[in-house]
């Protein structure tokens, strides 16, 4: 040791290096510690996203992102450098607060991802109505491993309170702040300029939005992604102005999509009947026709199948708007926007919608929700679609609440009277609410007799919730039947998106005995078209929410020429194609060739352009 010390003193350069290390450790240890800590948290964040469900950190997948160390840390350095504006103990507090703010942002981002498989965005800032009554939901999605975002903060706070003199003598370093700010932001800009501008089109791109959240955050870093997302938000705040080439591309896409096939017996087979479309919260297809411990989970929906066209291969296609995207696709047959919620970004968009098509046949149209009109901004959006009347929770007597709001029992009881008293023929669209996660159904409504190994788990909660909603739907249909309305009506029932597999897939791993029928996640929701005149049939054509509007329009007798150039989906009763494109660009099904597959996937981009430009208003 003496020899090493002597050698250091004999060489001025080594002596300078020694002094620099001592200075860094003495005056900048907190800065270095927080930068490294936030880098590790960023890797943990990516690990969460890599797990797809966001419920655990996929450690095995993290090493592939270590190559982004320079980009990740440069962005972190730019933020943390703000602490150098302060001096003394205020500098310590400033560094700690910066760490806290970034950590909280990552934490809430993960919570949001678990719920919506997307990341927070400026588009969500106006969605405050969505946070009402969601305390239980947020708590249910918190994991013990989330402490990783706050461990260093707890330790640093403890050090600060036991050592009152810590950092009391450090100086304000304005020049260093500017140097680090410019160095950090400049490095990030260099990455963007080199890989996204100069080498655009190469395999590796950094500041470029993909359909997958994993690609977005792993390439740009969690902080970098949100910086770029905010940039895109302000850049795209104005309506997209389509060029002649854009309009030509859209029209060609529709031409390439067309199928020239002869009509069949389903054409206008339900013409003149009332149309009632029911969007059931979190209804997954695996529940239909299934029993658990000898009990049917959805007995009332099962009864409908003998007089229904049952589409058993329908996949959920929601994106950043979650349930509201189902409202959108069902009524307009357009894909949601790439970023954010369509209903919040463009609530005034006009469409060649199902309510408008039905009004063209002389129908009265109405929409109902058991929540506030500001929830996902559905009321202005559906009003703009062309519904004659939209009724939110203020139009109901809120005499019983379960979970997020008015119980399905009270809601459907009151809704039955409203629908029966409408002028006929009518098209009514409504959604249910009680079976929304966290599936916390009151004890008096848990009517299925299940053993504790199932009943006291999240899958038991899900079964009980869906059984409750199924019972209320049965009562609703009985009321319509007794009043004679059901004799001349079509019921279309489908799930807005997956339920237990969307939110609690990780919790299914610990439930025994495991049964594949409820454990496997196939991303499917049921689509049931019921009328007393229909002879029951299961249809195995693969499709999605986007296909509901053209399929129902064909049955109801709407002239195909009225929607063939606006509906992005297919008529599942008159098609040779069996496929679906998920909101993340994944193609499921068969295609004749690669060109047909690429055309179908490109529909996501085509729809994004049309929505951002309000295409249907002028075309």
XYZ file of C-alpha atoms in Angstrom:
619
model
C 0.000 0.000 0.000
C 2.872 2.374 0.821
C 4.431 1.551 -2.562
C 1.196 2.424 -4.388
C 0.873 5.662 -2.428
C 4.503 6.578 -3.202
C 4.042 5.857 -6.939
C 0.921 8.017 -7.061
C 2.776 10.924 -5.491
C 5.665 10.539 -7.961
C 3.433 11.001 -11.023
C 1.585 14.346 -11.305
C -1.017 12.929 -13.705
C -1.905 10.144 -11.304
C -1.958 12.628 -8.462
C -4.396 14.808 -10.413
C -6.550 11.748 -11.096
C -6.488 10.925 -7.410
C -7.633 14.437 -6.489
C -10.399 14.317 -9.101
C -11.722 11.022 -7.704
C -11.636 12.414 -4.169
C -13.424 15.574 -5.335
C -16.073 13.574 -7.154
C -16.664 11.362 -4.158
C -16.799 14.305 -1.791
C -18.853 16.807 -3.785
C -20.693 14.798 -6.450
C -21.378 11.386 -4.930
C -25.085 12.079 -4.639
C -25.369 13.128 -8.279
C -23.532 9.991 -9.437
C -25.556 7.750 -7.125
C -28.899 9.116 -8.329
C -27.933 8.895 -12.006
C -26.913 5.252 -11.601
C -29.964 4.521 -9.483
C -32.325 5.996 -12.080
C -30.540 4.038 -14.795
C -31.159 0.803 -12.877
C -34.783 1.814 -12.337
C -35.060 2.411 -16.076
C -33.841 -1.126 -16.700
C -36.340 -2.436 -14.150
C -39.042 -0.428 -15.950
C -38.100 -2.017 -19.282
C -38.099 -5.395 -17.554
C -41.667 -4.801 -16.394
C -42.784 -3.876 -19.915
C -40.925 -6.897 -21.314
C -43.099 -9.165 -19.169
C -46.062 -8.092 -21.374
C -48.445 -8.001 -18.404
C -46.253 -5.564 -16.453
C -46.715 -7.660 -13.332
C -43.121 -8.811 -12.884
C -39.629 -7.825 -13.989
C -38.464 -10.047 -16.856
C -34.825 -10.056 -15.699
C -33.680 -12.406 -18.465
C -34.708 -9.867 -21.109
C -32.993 -6.844 -19.545
C -29.363 -7.508 -20.698
C -30.285 -6.890 -24.355
C -30.950 -3.237 -23.463
C -27.680 -2.594 -21.595
C -26.167 -1.336 -24.858
C -28.310 1.790 -24.468
C -26.420 2.850 -21.342
C -25.077 6.069 -22.918
C -28.471 7.205 -24.228
C -30.303 6.298 -21.037
C -27.816 8.024 -18.716
C -27.421 11.112 -20.921
C -31.149 11.854 -20.633
C -31.077 11.172 -16.885
C -28.032 13.454 -16.456
C -29.870 16.295 -18.208
C -32.707 16.082 -15.661
C -30.661 15.442 -12.519
C -28.252 18.303 -13.308
C -31.007 20.704 -12.204
C -29.958 19.967 -8.634
C -26.749 21.953 -9.113
C -28.756 25.175 -9.278
C -29.067 24.952 -5.470
C -26.442 25.031 -2.738
C -25.965 23.479 0.681
C -28.581 21.126 2.050
C -31.071 22.511 -0.480
C -28.984 20.807 -3.179
C -29.363 17.457 -1.410
C -33.115 17.989 -1.177
C -33.284 19.032 -4.834
C -31.469 15.884 -6.006
C -33.759 13.763 -3.824
C -36.899 15.462 -5.169
C -35.790 15.000 -8.788
C -35.216 11.322 -8.053
C -38.655 11.106 -6.404
C -40.506 12.779 -9.277
C -38.910 10.557 -11.935
C -39.456 7.444 -9.791
C -43.117 8.281 -9.232
C -43.544 8.845 -12.943
C -42.110 5.402 -13.707
C -44.263 3.834 -10.994
C -47.515 5.344 -12.278
C -46.498 4.472 -15.820
C -46.259 0.814 -14.818
C -49.636 0.965 -13.042
C -51.155 2.454 -16.190
C -49.474 -0.194 -18.347
C -50.940 -3.002 -16.239
C -54.385 -1.607 -16.813
C -54.215 -0.544 -20.436
C -51.120 -2.179 -21.988
C -49.972 1.277 -22.990
C -47.982 4.146 -21.513
C -49.192 7.438 -20.083
C -49.410 10.274 -22.553
C -50.350 13.961 -22.693
C -53.485 12.683 -24.390
C -54.458 11.145 -21.046
C -54.000 14.334 -18.989
C -57.519 15.487 -19.849
C -58.920 12.121 -18.839
C -59.335 13.049 -15.161
C -62.864 11.653 -15.224
C -61.362 8.208 -15.750
C -59.622 8.350 -12.354
C -62.804 8.824 -10.355
C -63.541 5.861 -8.084
C -60.426 4.028 -9.326
C -58.635 3.901 -5.965
C -59.406 0.216 -5.481
C -58.378 -0.553 -9.032
C -54.986 1.148 -8.614
C -54.338 -0.586 -5.297
C -55.192 -3.952 -6.809
C -52.526 -3.509 -9.483
C -49.680 -2.557 -7.152
C -47.000 -5.232 -6.648
C -44.520 -5.744 -3.808
C -41.687 -5.578 -6.346
C -42.632 -1.952 -7.092
C -40.545 -1.016 -4.044
C -37.587 -1.112 -6.445
C -38.555 2.413 -7.517
C -38.292 3.812 -3.980
C -35.560 1.913 -2.096
C -32.819 4.478 -2.765
C -35.170 7.319 -1.816
C -35.871 5.727 1.556
C -32.154 5.218 2.235
C -31.222 8.769 1.170
C -33.999 10.265 3.299
C -32.733 8.282 6.302
C -29.161 9.518 5.742
C -30.381 13.107 5.515
C -32.280 12.977 8.800
C -29.498 11.310 10.815
C -26.767 13.600 9.488
C -27.897 17.205 9.789
C -24.627 18.569 8.411
C -24.585 16.551 5.243
C -24.096 18.664 2.127
C -24.168 21.841 4.223
C -20.956 23.172 2.630
C -21.489 22.298 -1.047
C -21.595 25.176 -3.508
C -23.994 26.117 -6.258
C -22.523 25.062 -9.628
C -24.325 26.928 -12.408
C -21.637 26.325 -15.040
C -21.578 22.605 -14.299
C -25.373 22.551 -14.545
C -25.281 24.064 -18.045
C -22.460 21.764 -19.152
C -24.265 18.636 -17.983
C -27.592 19.836 -19.391
C -26.066 20.491 -22.804
C -24.000 17.302 -22.732
C -26.960 15.130 -21.749
C -29.493 16.613 -24.150
C -26.880 16.922 -26.895
C -26.019 13.229 -26.688
C -29.714 12.304 -26.984
C -30.079 14.635 -29.969
C -26.993 13.044 -31.566
C -28.594 9.608 -31.311
C -31.746 10.939 -32.954
C -29.905 12.795 -35.720
C -27.525 9.973 -36.558
C -29.845 6.965 -36.404
C -33.251 8.470 -37.182
C -32.312 11.188 -39.692
C -29.013 10.307 -41.392
C -29.479 6.536 -41.241
C -33.293 6.571 -41.525
C -34.596 3.224 -42.649
C -31.773 1.257 -41.028
C -32.613 -1.614 -38.702
C -31.891 0.326 -35.509
C -33.946 3.446 -34.828
C -34.213 5.250 -31.515
C -36.694 8.146 -31.448
C -39.351 6.482 -33.530
C -42.791 5.332 -32.336
C -43.549 1.657 -32.859
C -46.797 -0.144 -32.127
C -45.166 -2.004 -29.256
C -44.606 -0.112 -25.953
C -41.615 -2.391 -25.308
C -39.818 -1.180 -28.426
C -40.643 2.422 -27.611
C -39.288 2.493 -24.046
C -36.349 0.166 -24.669
C -35.076 2.211 -27.609
C -35.683 5.707 -26.212
C -35.525 4.935 -22.463
C -38.560 5.592 -20.237
C -37.748 9.312 -19.947
C -36.763 9.655 -23.592
C -39.994 8.086 -24.759
C -42.108 10.583 -22.851
C -40.044 13.516 -24.105
C -40.604 12.330 -27.663
C -44.271 11.570 -26.998
C -44.787 15.132 -25.734
C -43.039 16.425 -28.846
C -45.401 14.377 -31.036
C -48.380 15.586 -29.013
C -47.645 19.238 -29.742
C -46.606 18.470 -33.300
C -49.868 16.622 -33.959
C -52.120 18.984 -32.014
C -53.274 20.453 -35.310
C -55.401 18.454 -37.716
C -53.437 16.411 -40.216
C -53.654 17.903 -43.686
C -53.904 15.092 -46.206
C -52.061 15.414 -49.497
C -53.386 14.123 -52.824
C -51.075 11.137 -52.389
C -52.568 10.448 -48.941
C -56.117 10.530 -50.302
C -55.069 8.302 -53.201
C -53.450 5.834 -50.801
C -56.620 5.670 -48.702
C -58.877 5.075 -51.698
C -56.516 2.403 -53.064
C -56.497 0.651 -49.684
C -60.278 0.348 -49.789
C -60.161 -0.932 -53.376
C -57.570 -3.580 -52.445
C -59.723 -4.656 -49.480
C -62.897 -5.318 -51.493
C -64.178 -8.832 -52.086
C -66.479 -9.472 -55.008
C -68.695 -12.282 -53.747
C -72.364 -13.217 -54.350
C -74.978 -12.416 -51.719
C -76.284 -15.174 -49.473
C -79.276 -15.956 -47.257
C -78.084 -13.597 -44.527
C -78.592 -10.465 -46.619
C -81.328 -8.302 -45.026
C -82.549 -11.389 -43.109
C -83.227 -9.220 -40.031
C -84.456 -6.135 -41.868
C -86.995 -3.970 -40.049
C -86.305 -5.347 -36.576
C -85.174 -3.189 -33.653
C -81.427 -3.385 -33.113
C -79.982 -3.534 -29.591
C -76.190 -3.749 -29.253
C -74.827 -4.595 -25.817
C -71.136 -4.121 -25.015
C -70.402 -6.241 -21.927
C -67.509 -5.141 -19.725
C -64.564 -7.607 -19.674
C -66.537 -10.509 -21.204
C -64.111 -13.144 -22.516
C -65.073 -15.875 -24.936
C -63.848 -18.794 -22.799
C -66.821 -18.268 -20.443
C -69.436 -19.112 -23.062
C -70.844 -22.599 -22.607
C -68.462 -23.379 -19.742
C -69.121 -24.754 -16.287
C -67.061 -24.496 -13.120
C -67.652 -27.147 -10.483
C -70.852 -28.155 -12.258
C -72.292 -24.613 -12.545
C -72.762 -22.568 -15.711
C -70.958 -19.235 -15.519
C -73.125 -17.483 -18.133
C -76.365 -19.511 -18.292
C -78.423 -16.715 -19.871
C -75.947 -16.053 -22.667
C -75.692 -19.802 -23.229
C -79.486 -20.018 -23.712
C -79.303 -17.495 -26.528
C -77.018 -19.668 -28.674
C -79.830 -21.905 -30.005
C -81.260 -18.813 -31.731
C -78.001 -16.992 -32.462
C -75.179 -16.570 -34.905
C -72.275 -17.163 -32.522
C -68.941 -15.816 -33.750
C -66.397 -17.676 -31.608
C -63.168 -16.354 -33.171
C -63.454 -12.629 -32.443
C -60.318 -10.942 -31.068
C -60.111 -7.792 -28.984
C -58.586 -4.862 -30.883
C -58.647 -2.013 -28.370
C -55.685 0.358 -28.075
C -55.059 3.451 -25.925
C -58.764 4.167 -25.524
C -59.489 0.755 -23.997
C -63.299 0.268 -23.694
C -64.026 3.445 -25.640
C -62.160 1.957 -28.593
C -64.769 -0.801 -28.652
C -67.498 1.870 -28.844
C -65.579 3.394 -31.734
C -64.891 0.244 -33.755
C -68.368 -1.242 -33.297
C -70.117 1.900 -34.512
C -67.679 3.160 -37.145
C -65.528 0.206 -38.279
C -62.364 2.291 -38.018
C -59.248 1.384 -36.038
C -58.318 3.628 -33.069
C -55.533 6.199 -33.363
C -51.960 5.064 -32.704
C -51.369 7.335 -29.729
C -53.784 8.142 -26.934
C -57.555 7.817 -26.992
C -59.508 8.611 -30.156
C -62.455 9.895 -28.119
C -60.266 12.382 -26.255
C -58.183 13.506 -29.186
C -60.959 13.756 -31.760
C -64.389 13.707 -30.079
C -65.859 15.850 -32.858
C -64.883 13.497 -35.689
C -67.602 12.630 -38.160
C -68.111 9.120 -39.527
C -70.238 7.073 -41.855
C -71.393 5.338 -38.685
C -73.867 2.601 -37.812
C -76.295 5.085 -36.198
C -76.219 7.167 -39.376
C -76.756 4.093 -41.545
C -79.684 2.971 -39.391
C -81.191 6.449 -39.451
C -81.061 6.133 -43.224
C -83.466 3.206 -42.810
C -85.800 5.288 -40.667
C -84.533 4.187 -37.261
C -84.454 6.211 -34.036
C -80.983 5.891 -32.454
C -79.895 6.095 -28.823
C -76.827 5.345 -26.677
C -76.600 4.674 -22.939
C -73.744 4.463 -20.424
C -74.003 3.853 -16.656
C -71.153 6.325 -16.062
C -70.566 10.043 -16.578
C -70.459 11.465 -20.079
C -66.848 12.536 -19.477
C -65.665 8.990 -18.781
C -63.396 8.299 -21.754
C -65.182 11.335 -23.231
C -67.756 8.960 -24.712
C -70.773 11.290 -24.781
C -69.446 13.993 -27.138
C -67.842 11.311 -29.310
C -71.026 9.232 -29.660
C -73.098 12.375 -30.177
C -70.782 13.349 -33.020
C -71.233 9.845 -34.490
C -74.891 10.654 -35.049
C -76.882 9.135 -32.183
C -80.169 10.997 -31.713
C -79.894 10.822 -27.930
C -77.092 9.924 -25.501
C -77.903 9.234 -21.840
C -75.267 9.014 -19.122
C -75.570 8.177 -15.413
C -77.392 11.456 -14.720
C -80.373 9.995 -16.578
C -80.665 7.142 -14.066
C -81.545 6.860 -10.399
C -78.284 5.875 -8.710
C -79.872 3.717 -6.013
C -77.165 1.038 -5.880
C -73.461 1.208 -6.671
C -71.029 -1.644 -7.184
C -67.393 -1.101 -8.093
C -67.032 1.886 -10.414
C -70.631 3.053 -10.334
C -74.285 2.212 -10.863
C -74.833 -1.546 -10.508
C -75.781 -3.548 -13.588
C -78.881 -4.723 -11.706
C -80.273 -1.227 -11.194
C -78.974 0.073 -14.524
C -80.470 -2.691 -16.669
C -83.753 -2.615 -14.771
C -84.154 1.096 -15.501
C -82.728 0.773 -19.000
C -85.359 -1.810 -19.927
C -88.117 0.757 -19.361
C -86.264 3.419 -21.374
C -85.740 1.114 -24.359
C -89.292 -0.265 -24.361
C -90.751 3.256 -24.506
C -88.678 4.373 -27.499
C -90.240 4.958 -30.920
C -89.839 1.917 -33.169
C -87.888 0.847 -35.110
C -84.871 1.829 -33.037
C -81.168 1.160 -32.735
C -79.952 1.310 -29.121
C -76.323 0.873 -28.096
C -75.293 0.472 -24.472
C -72.470 -0.803 -22.266
C -72.384 -2.532 -18.868
C -70.053 -1.680 -15.979
C -70.202 -3.918 -12.881
C -67.906 -6.625 -14.280
C -65.059 -4.103 -14.553
C -61.875 -5.099 -12.761
C -60.953 -5.562 -9.911
C -64.091 -7.804 -10.022
C -64.938 -6.958 -6.421
C -68.533 -8.186 -6.276
C -70.444 -7.889 -2.935
C -70.937 -11.088 -0.963
C -74.722 -11.157 -1.423
C -74.248 -11.330 -5.204
C -71.666 -14.118 -5.215
C -74.273 -16.764 -6.075
C -72.001 -19.460 -7.467
C -71.118 -22.104 -4.880
C -67.394 -22.562 -5.400
C -64.715 -24.119 -3.233
C -62.294 -21.728 -1.535
C -59.361 -22.641 -3.799
C -61.307 -21.003 -6.639
C -63.747 -18.644 -4.937
C -61.117 -16.848 -2.862
C -58.936 -16.068 -5.862
C -59.060 -13.527 -8.668
C -60.479 -16.154 -11.044
C -63.303 -16.795 -8.572
C -63.930 -13.040 -8.370
C -64.084 -12.914 -12.167
C -66.496 -15.853 -12.415
C -68.778 -14.350 -9.763
C -68.763 -10.911 -11.446
C -69.573 -12.286 -14.882
C -72.249 -14.598 -13.416
C -73.855 -11.547 -11.772
C -73.850 -9.519 -14.997
C -75.176 -12.497 -16.952
C -78.096 -12.759 -14.503
C -78.937 -9.057 -14.911
C -78.807 -9.404 -18.698
C -81.230 -12.320 -18.371
C -83.653 -10.166 -16.360
C -83.304 -7.362 -18.916
C -84.164 -9.714 -21.786
C -87.096 -11.184 -19.850
C -88.540 -7.683 -19.444
C -88.241 -7.034 -23.197
C -89.832 -10.400 -23.893
C -92.823 -9.802 -21.578
C -93.461 -6.442 -23.267
C -93.315 -8.058 -26.701
C -90.298 -6.021 -27.809
C -87.988 -9.032 -28.076
C -90.223 -10.638 -30.723
C -89.229 -7.913 -33.173
C -85.681 -7.193 -32.038
C -82.082 -8.267 -32.693
C -79.674 -8.476 -29.760
C -75.966 -8.148 -30.502
C -73.819 -8.996 -27.467
C -70.027 -8.887 -27.332
C -67.144 -8.239 -24.947
C -65.342 -4.908 -25.051
C -61.971 -6.535 -24.276
C -60.468 -9.351 -22.236
C -61.000 -9.316 -18.480
C -58.971 -11.480 -16.143
C -56.253 -12.114 -18.733
C -55.921 -8.431 -19.456
C -55.266 -7.402 -15.872
C -54.395 -10.380 -13.663
C -52.685 -13.006 -15.820
C -49.836 -13.341 -13.302
C -52.227 -14.207 -10.462
C -53.589 -17.175 -12.401
C -50.237 -18.946 -12.056
C -50.767 -19.559 -8.354
C -54.268 -21.043 -8.577
C -54.606 -24.807 -8.318
C -55.802 -27.059 -9.714
C -55.151 -25.264 -12.997
C -57.504 -25.811 -15.916
C -56.407 -24.753 -19.382
C -59.843 -23.481 -20.418
C -59.609 -20.570 -17.964
C -55.819 -20.290 -17.790
C -54.952 -19.917 -21.473
C -55.211 -16.406 -22.881
C -56.418 -16.446 -26.483
C -57.391 -12.734 -26.637
C -60.892 -13.610 -27.786
C -64.258 -12.076 -26.890
C -67.639 -13.507 -27.900
C -69.930 -11.981 -30.527
C -73.530 -13.210 -30.324
C -76.259 -12.087 -32.749
C -79.607 -13.221 -31.357
C -83.114 -13.142 -32.774
C -86.003 -15.559 -32.267
C -86.051 -16.129 -36.042
C -82.421 -17.313 -36.218
C -81.434 -20.967 -36.267
C -78.394 -21.337 -34.020
C -75.031 -21.614 -35.745
C -71.389 -21.178 -34.719
C -69.251 -19.221 -37.187
C -65.501 -19.812 -36.987
C -64.344 -17.000 -39.278
C -61.584 -15.012 -37.552
C -62.417 -11.356 -37.020
C -62.470 -8.492 -34.554
C -64.434 -5.497 -33.280
C -63.736 -3.731 -36.554
C -65.937 -6.282 -38.386
C -69.092 -5.888 -36.299
C -70.520 -2.868 -38.134
C -70.410 -4.247 -41.723
C -71.636 -7.663 -40.524
C -74.644 -6.218 -38.676
C -75.376 -3.770 -41.491
C -75.610 -6.680 -43.941
C -78.089 -8.488 -41.691
C -80.186 -5.342 -41.126
C -80.572 -4.662 -44.833
C -78.280 -1.639 -45.253
C -77.187 -1.262 -48.893
C -73.533 -2.384 -49.068
C -72.696 0.559 -51.306
C -73.499 2.812 -48.332
C -70.516 1.556 -46.302
C -68.220 -0.479 -48.549
C -65.845 2.481 -49.019
C -65.817 3.585 -45.376
C -65.901 0.427 -43.230
C -62.400 -0.885 -42.600
C -63.733 -4.227 -41.367
C -65.209 -7.137 -43.296
C -68.684 -8.605 -43.460
C -67.964 -11.877 -41.637
C -71.012 -13.464 -43.291
C -69.766 -12.746 -46.808
C -66.000 -13.180 -46.937
C -63.362 -15.673 -48.024
C -60.833 -14.183 -45.617
C -60.269 -15.257 -42.038
C -57.907 -12.962 -40.132
C -57.632 -10.137 -37.635
C -55.106 -7.343 -37.086
C -54.557 -6.480 -33.436
C -53.923 -2.901 -32.325
C -50.191 -3.635 -31.954
C -49.910 -4.733 -35.597
C -49.948 -8.487 -34.955
C -51.674 -10.417 -37.757
C -53.615 -13.549 -36.765
C -55.116 -15.882 -39.349
C -54.532 -16.865 -42.945
C -53.525 -14.745 -45.930
C -53.243 -15.604 -49.616
C -49.874 -13.887 -49.897
C -47.559 -11.457 -48.140
C -48.993 -8.459 -50.007
C -52.501 -9.159 -48.706
C -51.135 -9.441 -45.176
C -49.195 -6.147 -45.448
C -52.280 -4.391 -46.819
C -54.355 -5.563 -43.884
C -51.765 -4.417 -41.327
C -51.389 -1.074 -43.113
C -55.039 -0.462 -42.262
C -53.819 0.719 -38.840
C -51.818 3.529 -40.473
C -54.594 4.346 -42.938
C -57.126 4.661 -40.117
C -54.744 6.832 -38.081
C -54.475 9.284 -40.984
C -58.236 9.349 -41.505
C -58.985 10.000 -37.840
C -56.333 12.693 -37.456
C -57.604 14.529 -40.550
C -61.355 14.001 -39.911
C -61.387 12.321 -43.315
C -65.075 11.392 -43.396
C -66.144 15.004 -42.936
C -65.011 15.959 -46.439
C -64.712 12.622 -48.295
